[in-house]
Tab-separated table of C-alpha atoms in Angstrom:
chain	number	residue	atom	x	y	z
A	167	UNK	CA	7.303	-27.788	-10.447
A	168	UNK	CA	8.180	-24.109	-10.548
A	169	UNK	CA	5.999	-23.390	-7.504
A	170	UNK	CA	7.600	-26.318	-5.653
A	171	UNK	CA	11.076	-24.909	-6.341
A	172	UNK	CA	9.946	-21.505	-5.130
A	173	UNK	CA	8.467	-22.964	-1.949
A	174	UNK	CA	11.704	-24.863	-1.182
A	175	UNK	CA	13.710	-21.708	-1.789
A	176	UNK	CA	11.375	-19.690	0.412
A	177	UNK	CA	11.587	-22.231	3.232
A	178	UNK	CA	15.396	-22.143	3.029
A	179	UNK	CA	15.355	-18.355	3.128
A	180	UNK	CA	12.912	-18.339	6.030
A	181	UNK	CA	15.118	-20.725	8.025
A	182	UNK	CA	18.122	-18.502	7.366
A	183	UNK	CA	16.098	-15.515	8.520
A	184	UNK	CA	15.070	-17.221	11.752
A	185	UNK	CA	18.657	-18.044	12.665
A	186	UNK	CA	19.758	-14.534	11.732
A	187	UNK	CA	16.990	-13.087	13.883
A	188	UNK	CA	18.508	-14.663	16.954
A	189	UNK	CA	21.645	-12.650	16.273
A	190	UNK	CA	19.622	-9.487	15.938
A	191	UNK	CA	20.194	-9.026	12.206
A	192	UNK	CA	16.772	-10.004	10.917
A	193	UNK	CA	15.641	-7.132	8.677
A	194	UNK	CA	16.591	-3.648	7.592
A	195	UNK	CA	14.229	-0.841	8.521
A	196	UNK	CA	14.085	2.819	7.653
A	197	UNK	CA	12.037	5.471	9.486
A	198	UNK	CA	11.293	8.286	7.068
A	199	UNK	CA	12.695	11.690	7.977
A	200	UNK	CA	9.381	13.364	7.273
A	201	UNK	CA	7.660	10.990	9.711
A	202	UNK	CA	9.468	12.417	12.718
A	203	UNK	CA	8.269	15.990	12.144
A	204	UNK	CA	4.728	14.957	13.014
A	205	UNK	CA	5.379	11.885	15.137
A	206	UNK	CA	7.558	13.568	17.783
A	207	UNK	CA	4.858	16.125	18.503
A	208	UNK	CA	2.010	13.649	18.159
A	209	UNK	CA	3.496	11.034	20.488
A	210	UNK	CA	3.266	13.352	23.504
A	211	UNK	CA	-0.458	13.742	22.972
A	212	UNK	CA	-0.937	10.029	22.332
A	213	UNK	CA	0.881	9.051	25.534
A	214	UNK	CA	-1.513	11.185	27.541
A	215	UNK	CA	-4.636	9.897	25.842
A	216	UNK	CA	-6.782	6.992	26.973
A	217	UNK	CA	-5.530	3.471	26.282
A	218	UNK	CA	-8.040	2.926	23.492
A	219	UNK	CA	-6.572	5.860	21.646
A	220	UNK	CA	-3.282	4.046	21.137
A	221	UNK	CA	-4.467	0.877	19.396
A	222	UNK	CA	-3.729	-0.361	15.898
A	223	UNK	CA	-4.950	-3.306	13.881
A	224	UNK	CA	-2.298	-5.423	15.561
A	225	UNK	CA	-1.996	-3.820	19.006
A	226	UNK	CA	-5.394	-4.544	20.573
A	227	UNK	CA	-5.635	-5.149	24.343
A	228	UNK	CA	-5.683	-8.780	25.347
A	229	UNK	CA	-9.307	-8.419	26.455
A	230	UNK	CA	-10.403	-7.372	22.973
A	231	UNK	CA	-11.302	-10.407	20.866
A	232	UNK	CA	-10.358	-10.480	17.182
A	233	UNK	CA	-13.057	-9.259	14.822
A	234	UNK	CA	-15.555	-11.725	13.374
A	235	UNK	CA	-16.043	-11.368	9.629
A	236	UNK	CA	-18.575	-13.052	7.386
A	237	UNK	CA	-17.600	-14.886	4.205
A	238	UNK	CA	-19.321	-12.121	2.249
A	239	UNK	CA	-17.158	-9.490	3.928
A	240	UNK	CA	-13.975	-11.434	3.186
A	241	UNK	CA	-14.988	-11.932	-0.445
A	242	UNK	CA	-15.567	-8.188	-0.741
A	243	UNK	CA	-12.093	-7.540	0.665
A	244	UNK	CA	-10.647	-9.894	-1.953
A	245	UNK	CA	-12.568	-8.041	-4.679
A	246	UNK	CA	-11.235	-4.730	-3.344
A	247	UNK	CA	-7.680	-6.089	-3.638
A	248	UNK	CA	-8.261	-7.194	-7.240
A	249	UNK	CA	-9.964	-3.917	-8.135
A	250	UNK	CA	-6.994	-2.015	-6.729
A	251	UNK	CA	-4.621	-4.141	-8.807
A	252	UNK	CA	-6.721	-3.282	-11.859
A	253	UNK	CA	-6.696	0.415	-10.874
A	254	UNK	CA	-10.427	0.782	-10.317
A	255	UNK	CA	-10.576	4.288	-8.840
A	256	UNK	CA	-12.917	6.029	-6.426
A	257	UNK	CA	-15.560	7.925	-8.373
A	258	UNK	CA	-15.735	11.632	-7.549
A	259	UNK	CA	-18.782	13.782	-7.103
A	260	UNK	CA	-18.703	16.588	-9.671
A	261	UNK	CA	-19.438	19.951	-8.040
A	262	UNK	CA	-20.421	23.216	-9.788
A	263	UNK	CA	-17.512	24.486	-11.828
A	264	UNK	CA	-16.294	20.951	-12.505
A	265	UNK	CA	-14.592	20.477	-9.128
A	266	UNK	CA	-13.959	16.793	-8.411
A	267	UNK	CA	-14.893	15.943	-4.834
A	268	UNK	CA	-13.726	12.726	-3.179
A	269	UNK	CA	-14.681	11.584	0.325
A	270	UNK	CA	-12.456	9.577	2.670
A	271	UNK	CA	-13.637	8.386	6.082
A	272	UNK	CA	-10.968	7.183	8.514
A	273	UNK	CA	-12.349	4.536	10.879
A	274	UNK	CA	-11.631	1.297	12.764
A	275	UNK	CA	-12.877	-2.010	11.354
A	276	UNK	CA	-12.042	-5.705	11.126
A	277	UNK	CA	-9.898	-7.011	8.258
A	278	UNK	CA	-8.979	-10.496	7.079
A	279	UNK	CA	-5.247	-10.601	6.298
A	280	UNK	CA	-4.983	-14.281	5.308
A	281	UNK	CA	-6.806	-17.537	5.892
A	282	UNK	CA	-8.527	-17.255	9.304
A	283	UNK	CA	-6.378	-14.398	10.657
A	284	UNK	CA	-8.627	-11.391	11.317
A	285	UNK	CA	-7.245	-8.249	12.941
A	286	UNK	CA	-8.498	-4.801	13.845
A	287	UNK	CA	-7.472	-2.163	11.333
A	288	UNK	CA	-7.666	1.569	10.793
A	289	UNK	CA	-8.287	2.610	7.216
A	290	UNK	CA	-10.134	4.791	4.723
A	291	UNK	CA	-13.632	3.891	3.526
A	292	UNK	CA	-13.498	0.499	5.220
A	293	UNK	CA	-10.671	-0.942	3.151
A	294	UNK	CA	-6.893	-1.494	3.209
A	295	UNK	CA	-5.244	0.201	1.432
A	296	UNK	CA	-7.644	3.095	1.010
A	297	UNK	CA	-9.377	3.636	-2.325
A	298	UNK	CA	-7.363	4.666	-5.366
A	299	UNK	CA	-7.762	8.350	-6.276
A	300	UNK	CA	-7.087	9.169	-9.927
A	301	UNK	CA	-7.014	12.696	-11.332
A	302	UNK	CA	-5.660	14.622	-14.329
A	303	UNK	CA	-3.544	17.712	-14.784
A	304	UNK	CA	-5.822	20.738	-14.583
A	305	UNK	CA	-8.409	19.114	-12.280
A	306	UNK	CA	-9.593	21.133	-9.319
A	307	UNK	CA	-9.899	18.722	-6.437
A	308	UNK	CA	-11.650	18.618	-3.056
A	309	UNK	CA	-10.981	15.694	-0.747
A	310	UNK	CA	-13.283	15.628	2.265
A	311	UNK	CA	-11.766	13.671	5.161
A	312	UNK	CA	-13.936	12.575	8.099
A	313	UNK	CA	-12.198	11.311	11.236
A	314	UNK	CA	-14.132	8.521	12.968
A	315	UNK	CA	-11.037	7.350	14.862
A	316	UNK	CA	-10.443	7.722	18.628
A	317	UNK	CA	-7.415	9.992	18.025
A	318	UNK	CA	-6.452	12.861	15.686
A	319	UNK	CA	-5.258	12.213	12.159
A	320	UNK	CA	-4.334	14.017	8.924
A	321	UNK	CA	-3.787	13.116	5.268
A	322	UNK	CA	-0.471	13.951	3.583
A	323	UNK	CA	-0.271	13.920	-0.235
A	324	UNK	CA	3.154	12.361	-0.635
A	325	UNK	CA	5.044	13.695	-3.635
A	326	UNK	CA	2.477	16.354	-4.557
A	327	UNK	CA	3.462	20.030	-4.273
A	328	UNK	CA	0.153	21.191	-2.787
A	329	UNK	CA	-0.299	24.483	-0.878
A	330	UNK	CA	1.313	24.405	2.564
A	331	UNK	CA	-1.997	24.493	4.429
A	332	UNK	CA	-3.201	21.475	2.393
A	333	UNK	CA	-0.115	19.321	3.010
A	334	UNK	CA	-1.476	17.404	5.994
A	335	UNK	CA	1.405	18.007	8.392
A	336	UNK	CA	-0.260	18.715	11.766
A	337	UNK	CA	0.464	22.214	13.037
A	338	UNK	CA	2.208	23.362	9.827
A	339	UNK	CA	-0.017	25.353	9.765
A	340	UNK	CA	-3.330	23.458	10.038
A	341	UNK	CA	-4.028	21.400	13.188
A	342	UNK	CA	-4.754	17.695	12.984
A	343	UNK	CA	-8.330	16.557	12.387
A	344	UNK	CA	-9.785	15.781	15.798
A	345	UNK	CA	-11.965	12.709	16.485
A	346	UNK	CA	-15.390	13.376	14.995
A	347	UNK	CA	-14.004	16.233	12.902
A	348	UNK	CA	-13.783	16.909	9.176
A	349	UNK	CA	-11.273	18.733	6.992
A	350	UNK	CA	-11.442	19.531	3.275
A	351	UNK	CA	-8.206	19.399	1.296
A	352	UNK	CA	-8.314	21.585	-1.822
A	353	UNK	CA	-5.750	21.889	-4.612
A	354	UNK	CA	-5.385	22.144	-8.374
A	355	UNK	CA	-3.555	19.320	-10.123
A	356	UNK	CA	-0.383	20.543	-11.873
A	357	UNK	CA	2.044	18.912	-14.296
A	358	UNK	CA	4.532	18.544	-11.411
A	359	UNK	CA	2.189	15.970	-9.900
A	360	UNK	CA	2.093	13.541	-12.845
A	361	UNK	CA	2.871	9.960	-11.865
A	362	UNK	CA	2.341	7.342	-9.166
A	363	UNK	CA	2.092	8.784	-5.648
A	364	UNK	CA	0.423	7.888	-2.374
A	365	UNK	CA	-1.430	9.461	0.523
A	366	UNK	CA	-1.161	8.589	4.202
A	367	UNK	CA	-1.670	9.771	7.750
A	368	UNK	CA	0.949	12.223	8.956
A	369	UNK	CA	-0.109	12.067	12.609
A	370	UNK	CA	1.778	9.410	14.590
A	371	UNK	CA	2.387	7.997	11.140
A	372	UNK	CA	4.667	5.088	12.027
A	373	UNK	CA	1.676	3.791	13.985
A	374	UNK	CA	-1.253	4.930	11.845
A	375	UNK	CA	0.222	4.054	8.441
A	376	UNK	CA	0.821	0.433	9.457
A	377	UNK	CA	-2.674	0.322	10.929
A	378	UNK	CA	-3.917	0.870	7.361
A	379	UNK	CA	-4.232	4.641	6.870
A	380	UNK	CA	-2.715	4.850	3.408
A	381	UNK	CA	-3.738	4.776	-0.237
A	382	UNK	CA	-2.565	5.620	-3.752
A	383	UNK	CA	-3.141	8.715	-5.868
A	384	UNK	CA	-2.284	8.530	-9.582
A	385	UNK	CA	-2.002	11.742	-11.583
A	386	UNK	CA	-2.377	11.438	-15.353
A	387	UNK	CA	-1.376	14.008	-17.952
A	388	UNK	CA	-4.214	15.802	-19.727
A	389	UNK	CA	-3.684	13.561	-22.746
A	390	UNK	CA	-2.286	10.084	-22.035
A	391	UNK	CA	0.658	9.198	-24.307
A	392	UNK	CA	-0.253	6.756	-27.103
A	393	UNK	CA	2.175	4.180	-25.693
A	394	UNK	CA	0.094	3.832	-22.507
A	395	UNK	CA	-3.013	2.882	-24.495
A	396	UNK	CA	-1.449	-0.429	-25.494
A	397	UNK	CA	-0.335	-1.680	-22.086
A	398	UNK	CA	-1.878	-3.444	-19.112
A	399	UNK	CA	-1.587	-0.913	-16.282
A	400	UNK	CA	-1.634	-2.549	-12.821
A	401	UNK	CA	-0.962	-1.502	-9.225
A	402	UNK	CA	0.658	-3.390	-6.356
A	403	UNK	CA	0.758	-1.685	-2.937
A	404	UNK	CA	3.247	-3.189	-0.474
A	405	UNK	CA	1.956	-2.927	3.091
A	406	UNK	CA	2.754	-4.121	6.590
A	407	UNK	CA	1.299	-4.616	10.052
A	408	UNK	CA	2.438	-5.549	13.557
A	409	UNK	CA	0.857	-8.612	15.117
A	410	UNK	CA	1.153	-9.802	18.717
A	411	UNK	CA	2.330	-6.456	20.071
A	412	UNK	CA	5.491	-6.515	17.958
A	413	UNK	CA	7.521	-3.309	17.796
A	414	UNK	CA	8.587	-4.239	14.261
A	415	UNK	CA	6.521	-4.931	11.169
A	416	UNK	CA	5.915	-8.678	10.968
A	417	UNK	CA	2.919	-9.069	8.647
A	418	UNK	CA	3.493	-8.218	4.985
A	419	UNK	CA	0.854	-7.597	2.366
A	420	UNK	CA	0.154	-6.822	-1.270
A	421	UNK	CA	-2.996	-4.738	-1.777
A	422	UNK	CA	-4.044	-5.431	1.806
A	423	UNK	CA	-3.683	-9.219	1.626
A	424	UNK	CA	-0.939	-11.741	2.384
A	425	UNK	CA	-0.235	-14.740	0.142
A	426	UNK	CA	-2.089	-16.979	-0.648
A	427	UNK	CA	-4.862	-14.348	-0.523
A	428	UNK	CA	-3.006	-11.727	-2.593
A	429	UNK	CA	-4.573	-10.711	-5.933
A	430	UNK	CA	-3.134	-12.612	-8.898
A	431	UNK	CA	-2.653	-11.139	-12.360
A	432	UNK	CA	-3.452	-12.939	-15.625
A	433	UNK	CA	-2.311	-11.523	-18.984
A	434	UNK	CA	-2.046	-12.815	-22.526
A	435	UNK	CA	1.337	-13.605	-23.982
A	436	UNK	CA	2.816	-10.567	-25.728
A	437	UNK	CA	1.119	-8.071	-23.383
A	438	UNK	CA	3.188	-5.101	-22.251
A	439	UNK	CA	2.636	-4.832	-18.487
A	440	UNK	CA	3.112	-1.468	-16.761
A	441	UNK	CA	3.378	-2.239	-13.056
A	442	UNK	CA	3.170	0.500	-10.423
A	443	UNK	CA	4.755	-0.578	-7.122
A	444	UNK	CA	4.154	1.495	-3.961
A	445	UNK	CA	5.928	0.831	-0.662
A	446	UNK	CA	3.334	1.901	1.886
A	447	UNK	CA	5.210	0.277	4.781
A	448	UNK	CA	6.215	2.706	7.505
A	449	UNK	CA	9.556	1.004	8.201
A	450	UNK	CA	10.719	-1.740	5.866
A	451	UNK	CA	12.709	-1.831	2.634
A	452	UNK	CA	11.659	-4.419	0.062
A	453	UNK	CA	13.476	-6.019	-2.864
A	454	UNK	CA	10.870	-7.272	-5.338
A	455	UNK	CA	11.588	-9.748	-8.110
A	456	UNK	CA	9.533	-11.419	-10.844
A	457	UNK	CA	10.805	-14.923	-11.520
A	458	UNK	CA	11.642	-15.463	-15.170
A	459	UNK	CA	11.727	-11.788	-16.112
A	460	UNK	CA	13.826	-8.685	-15.870
A	461	UNK	CA	11.844	-5.454	-15.666
A	462	UNK	CA	12.622	-1.974	-16.932
A	463	UNK	CA	12.476	0.821	-14.336
A	464	UNK	CA	10.658	3.652	-16.107
A	465	UNK	CA	9.753	5.985	-13.205
A	466	UNK	CA	10.632	6.573	-9.561
A	467	UNK	CA	8.430	8.619	-7.219
A	468	UNK	CA	6.432	9.665	-10.270
A	469	UNK	CA	9.476	10.983	-12.137
A	470	UNK	CA	10.255	9.377	-15.532
A	471	UNK	CA	13.758	7.943	-15.773
A	472	UNK	CA	15.822	9.487	-18.584
A	473	UNK	CA	17.728	6.239	-19.147
A	474	UNK	CA	15.493	3.316	-18.063
A	475	UNK	CA	17.491	0.306	-16.920
A	476	UNK	CA	16.522	-3.362	-16.798
A	477	UNK	CA	16.882	-4.992	-13.394
A	478	UNK	CA	16.156	-8.384	-11.889
A	479	UNK	CA	15.373	-6.961	-8.422
A	480	UNK	CA	13.507	-3.727	-7.681
A	481	UNK	CA	14.732	-2.144	-4.430
A	482	UNK	CA	12.100	0.109	-2.925
A	483	UNK	CA	12.343	2.055	0.348
A	484	UNK	CA	9.463	3.095	2.606
A	485	UNK	CA	7.348	5.836	0.962
A	486	UNK	CA	8.859	5.256	-2.488
A	487	UNK	CA	6.996	4.406	-5.669
A	488	UNK	CA	8.582	2.649	-8.642
A	489	UNK	CA	6.981	2.064	-12.056
A	490	UNK	CA	8.367	-0.882	-14.033
A	491	UNK	CA	7.528	-2.399	-17.387
A	492	UNK	CA	8.006	-5.787	-19.036
A	493	UNK	CA	6.667	-7.714	-22.001
A	494	UNK	CA	5.005	-10.983	-21.020
A	495	UNK	CA	6.638	-13.094	-23.733
A	496	UNK	CA	6.802	-16.412	-21.826
A	497	UNK	CA	3.767	-18.477	-20.914
A	498	UNK	CA	3.475	-19.962	-17.454
A	499	UNK	CA	3.082	-18.893	-13.830
A	500	UNK	CA	5.682	-16.504	-12.443
A	501	UNK	CA	5.929	-15.574	-8.735
A	502	UNK	CA	6.299	-11.883	-7.893
A	503	UNK	CA	7.698	-11.594	-4.376
A	504	UNK	CA	10.048	-9.907	-1.939
A	505	UNK	CA	13.513	-11.463	-1.816
A	506	UNK	CA	13.809	-10.456	1.864
A	507	UNK	CA	12.894	-13.675	3.673
A	508	UNK	CA	11.267	-11.969	6.661
A	509	UNK	CA	8.553	-10.619	4.342
A	510	UNK	CA	7.487	-14.146	3.321
A	511	UNK	CA	6.168	-15.309	6.701
A	512	UNK	CA	2.536	-15.341	7.850
A	513	UNK	CA	2.550	-15.199	11.667
A	514	UNK	CA	-0.043	-17.401	13.385
A	515	UNK	CA	-0.964	-19.293	10.199
A	516	UNK	CA	-1.642	-22.841	11.367
A	517	UNK	CA	-1.804	-24.185	7.809
A	518	UNK	CA	1.386	-22.827	6.239
A	519	UNK	CA	3.524	-19.963	7.600
A	520	UNK	CA	5.033	-19.280	4.158
A	521	UNK	CA	3.166	-16.401	2.535
A	522	UNK	CA	3.403	-12.671	3.045
A	523	UNK	CA	4.532	-10.347	0.265
A	524	UNK	CA	4.116	-12.639	-2.715
A	525	UNK	CA	1.663	-13.154	-5.576
A	526	UNK	CA	1.525	-14.919	-8.953
A	527	UNK	CA	1.463	-13.575	-12.492
A	528	UNK	CA	-0.039	-15.957	-15.042
A	529	UNK	CA	0.864	-15.544	-18.709
A	530	UNK	CA	-1.543	-17.426	-20.965
A	531	UNK	CA	-1.387	-18.068	-24.741
């Protein structure tokens, strides 16, 4: 019954969105200020490159057929989405001296977004979003980035005060990683970095981020606070893509999947849930709500809030991260979704267009 009410409400919101779209007021979008530093310079090079160098997961030439994926590949993608929700992190190689070395390979591959909709994507280590990186204060870190894409790229560590030459802004001072090239990012994790952050391309980033070149980096204190040992710590990454040559984001995801393929969370009644929400969309604001619950905002962009407030809707801009907490004291199934209707549509879904940025949280006895 609850799901039926939600579906009716979603359909009503979608219809309102469609009529509003005709008037040109469909959705709010924000281009990050830091995006333009790299994008303005990068776009000149991209315009002069070959046509194949300017493709994203959703901007393939008409002559390029969609990727064909096996059931095993799609099941692995679904497992990746669940593992990301459960914060299963990329395992580092431990170098002499205790340095933690992670490897990211940027490449083009096929990805199943929902049902039978497969698109070409650009991502790290063959998944969208890229793998979770988790480190502690005091760690010395090396992140080796290989570029197997047809155009340059970089990795920017959003929210981390790393040395200037490790910041991933092309030309300030290090050049972008050329196709076939490799760059090693090195930094020491400091207390300033504690919290939920993300990493992403900073070369033509409006284009590359939505193609899939993004991921999450969580920095823990040396000793986790006792309160965190008693909670269920989960991660939801809000993402987007552009199907059918759209100039605007029109495909919306959680952990790389659109509903009904999004990862669903099950917890026991009484569990304290610590939910990290990352807006990895290049353009779009989101307003997330959890039916049946208010949530307490405990951190924004990794910074603890001195006076946490309970809210019914979490507003989150592009590039922002918000950590919220709630106690699952009601049993049942509770939708977690964006209240912006345009984010609840699956383009080209012949079965049911309602989907997008939504998942379910099940609270069991």
